[in-house]
PDB file of C-alpha atoms in Angstrom:
ATOM      1  CA  MET J   1       0.000   0.000   0.000  1.00 36.00           C
ATOM      2  CA  VAL J   2       2.873   2.388   0.743  1.00 34.00           C
ATOM      3  CA  GLN J   3       4.255   1.764  -2.754  1.00 35.00           C
ATOM      4  CA  ALA J   4       0.949   2.771  -4.300  1.00 38.00           C
ATOM      5  CA  MET J   5       0.900   5.992  -2.289  1.00 39.00           C
ATOM      6  CA  SER J   6       4.389   6.993  -3.412  1.00 37.00           C
ATOM      7  CA  ARG J   7       3.345   6.668  -7.073  1.00 39.00           C
ATOM      8  CA  GLY J   8       0.532   9.210  -6.600  1.00 41.00           C
ATOM      9  CA  LEU J   9       0.138  12.025  -9.092  1.00 36.00           C
ATOM     10  CA  ARG J  10       1.359  15.441  -7.998  1.00 36.00           C
ATOM     11  CA  ILE J  11      -0.454  18.650  -8.808  1.00 33.00           C
ATOM     12  CA  ARG J  12       1.376  21.908  -9.173  1.00 35.00           C
ATOM     13  CA  ILE J  13      -0.248  24.920  -7.548  1.00 33.00           C
ATOM     14  CA  THR J  14       0.165  27.879  -9.881  1.00 33.00           C
ATOM     15  CA  GLN J  15      -1.793  30.646  -8.159  1.00 36.00           C
ATOM     16  CA  LYS J  16       0.072  32.693  -5.594  1.00 37.00           C
ATOM     17  CA  CYS J  17      -1.320  34.959  -2.908  1.00 35.00           C
ATOM     18  CA  LYS J  18       0.224  38.217  -1.800  1.00 40.00           C
ATOM     19  CA  THR J  19       2.581  37.648   1.096  1.00 38.00           C
ATOM     20  CA  ILE J  20       1.513  39.399   4.265  1.00 38.00           C
ATOM     21  CA  ARG J  21       4.310  40.066   6.687  1.00 43.00           C
ATOM     22  CA  HIS J  22       3.724  39.063  10.293  1.00 42.00           C
ATOM     23  CA  SER J  23       5.969  39.850  13.217  1.00 45.00           C
ATOM     24  CA  LYS J  24       5.419  36.512  15.009  1.00 49.00           C
ATOM     25  CA  LYS J  25       6.576  33.796  12.605  1.00 53.00           C
ATOM     26  CA  GLU J  26       7.459  31.465  15.472  1.00 59.00           C
ATOM     27  CA  ASN J  27       3.737  30.872  16.020  1.00 68.00           C
ATOM     28  CA  SER J  28       3.036  29.914  12.428  1.00 72.00           C
ATOM     29  CA  MET J  29       1.480  26.579  11.624  1.00 84.00           C
ATOM     30  CA  LYS J  30       2.510  24.741   8.482  1.00 87.00           C
ATOM     31  CA  THR J  31       0.113  22.215   7.042  1.00 92.00           C
ATOM     32  CA  ALA J  32      -0.142  20.373   3.772  1.00 93.00           C
ATOM     33  CA  LEU J  33      -3.059  19.689   1.442  1.00 94.00           C
ATOM     34  CA  TYR J  34      -3.735  16.211   0.119  1.00 95.00           C
ATOM     35  CA  THR J  35      -6.265  14.524  -2.111  1.00 95.00           C
ATOM     36  CA  VAL J  36      -7.042  10.971  -3.151  1.00 95.00           C
ATOM     37  CA  TYR J  37      -7.092  10.194  -6.867  1.00 95.00           C
ATOM     38  CA  ASP J  38      -9.475   7.506  -8.123  1.00 94.00           C
ATOM     39  CA  THR J  39      -7.936   5.992 -11.263  1.00 94.00           C
ATOM     40  CA  CYS J  40     -11.091   4.106 -12.216  1.00 93.00           C
ATOM     41  CA  ALA J  41     -13.402   7.140 -12.049  1.00 94.00           C
ATOM     42  CA  ALA J  42     -10.591   9.515 -13.127  1.00 95.00           C
ATOM     43  CA  TYR J  43     -11.245  12.210 -10.532  1.00 93.00           C
ATOM     44  CA  TYR J  44      -9.766  13.698  -7.358  1.00 96.00           C
ATOM     45  CA  HIS J  45     -11.657  13.561  -4.069  1.00 95.00           C
ATOM     46  CA  ALA J  46     -12.130  16.732  -2.009  1.00 95.00           C
ATOM     47  CA  PRO J  47      -8.816  17.859  -0.509  1.00 95.00           C
ATOM     48  CA  PHE J  48      -7.988  17.434   3.159  1.00 95.00           C
ATOM     49  CA  VAL J  49      -5.393  18.916   5.504  1.00 94.00           C
ATOM     50  CA  ALA J  50      -2.703  17.082   7.482  1.00 94.00           C
ATOM     51  CA  LYS J  51       0.261  18.360   9.477  1.00 91.00           C
ATOM     52  CA  THR J  52       2.691  15.762   8.105  1.00 91.00           C
ATOM     53  CA  ASP J  53       2.992  13.272   5.267  1.00 93.00           C
ATOM     54  CA  ALA J  54       2.897  10.474   7.845  1.00 93.00           C
ATOM     55  CA  GLN J  55      -0.432  11.703   9.208  1.00 94.00           C
ATOM     56  CA  ALA J  56      -1.898  11.875   5.689  1.00 94.00           C
ATOM     57  CA  GLN J  57      -0.651   8.354   4.934  1.00 94.00           C
ATOM     58  CA  ARG J  58      -2.180   7.071   8.174  1.00 94.00           C
ATOM     59  CA  ASP J  59      -5.532   8.700   7.368  1.00 94.00           C
ATOM     60  CA  PHE J  60      -5.398   7.192   3.870  1.00 94.00           C
ATOM     61  CA  CYS J  61      -4.568   3.743   5.244  1.00 93.00           C
ATOM     62  CA  ASP J  62      -7.434   4.034   7.741  1.00 93.00           C
ATOM     63  CA  ALA J  63      -9.840   4.805   4.888  1.00 92.00           C
ATOM     64  CA  VAL J  64      -8.531   1.869   2.851  1.00 91.00           C
ATOM     65  CA  SER J  65      -8.869  -0.418   5.885  1.00 92.00           C
ATOM     66  CA  ASN J  66     -12.495   0.606   6.513  1.00 93.00           C
ATOM     67  CA  PRO J  67     -14.703  -2.150   5.009  1.00 93.00           C
ATOM     68  CA  ASN J  68     -17.547   0.351   4.456  1.00 92.00           C
ATOM     69  CA  THR J  69     -15.686   2.283   1.738  1.00 88.00           C
ATOM     70  CA  ALA J  70     -15.043   1.756  -1.962  1.00 87.00           C
ATOM     71  CA  MET J  71     -11.364   2.314  -1.177  1.00 91.00           C
ATOM     72  CA  HIS J  72     -11.398  -0.892   0.874  1.00 91.00           C
ATOM     73  CA  ASN J  73     -12.981  -2.911  -1.924  1.00 91.00           C
ATOM     74  CA  HIS J  74     -10.634  -1.614  -4.652  1.00 91.00           C
ATOM     75  CA  PRO J  75      -7.465  -0.220  -3.000  1.00 91.00           C
ATOM     76  CA  GLU J  76      -5.478  -0.517  -6.233  1.00 91.00           C
ATOM     77  CA  HIS J  77      -7.626   2.265  -7.765  1.00 93.00           C
ATOM     78  CA  PHE J  78      -6.717   4.947  -5.205  1.00 94.00           C
ATOM     79  CA  PHE J  79      -3.581   7.022  -4.721  1.00 91.00           C
ATOM     80  CA  LEU J  80      -2.723   9.595  -2.086  1.00 95.00           C
ATOM     81  CA  CYS J  81      -1.492  12.860  -3.621  1.00 94.00           C
ATOM     82  CA  LYS J  82       0.117  15.856  -1.933  1.00 94.00           C
ATOM     83  CA  ILE J  83      -1.187  18.932  -3.739  1.00 94.00           C
ATOM     84  CA  GLY J  84       0.301  21.819  -1.783  1.00 93.00           C
ATOM     85  CA  SER J  85       1.181  23.364   1.533  1.00 91.00           C
ATOM     86  CA  TRP J  86      -0.044  26.284   3.569  1.00 87.00           C
ATOM     87  CA  ASP J  87       1.524  28.394   6.305  1.00 87.00           C
ATOM     88  CA  ASP J  88      -0.974  30.433   8.286  1.00 83.00           C
ATOM     89  CA  SER J  89       1.459  33.325   8.717  1.00 83.00           C
ATOM     90  CA  THR J  90       2.467  33.713   5.054  1.00 82.00           C
ATOM     91  CA  ALA J  91      -0.374  31.982   3.182  1.00 74.00           C
TER      92      ALA J  91
END
């Protein structure tokens, strides 16, 4: 399953926001945005936020392990994709 996740498609974020300068960068929180790509349906699920790649992988594995999901029935059709990152002090 980890191999399948590492082969996920990556999306490049092209839009940039204006940088706002903050005096307290030590309190910033960096998070990353992820999505799950369904190769059979050829679409990306709604994005979700995780603090680390490991957390996103765990959440993905939990979804694949849940017998009430399509991801559980066909895990080979789904790939975890990191689509960007976000810092709440610099956007």
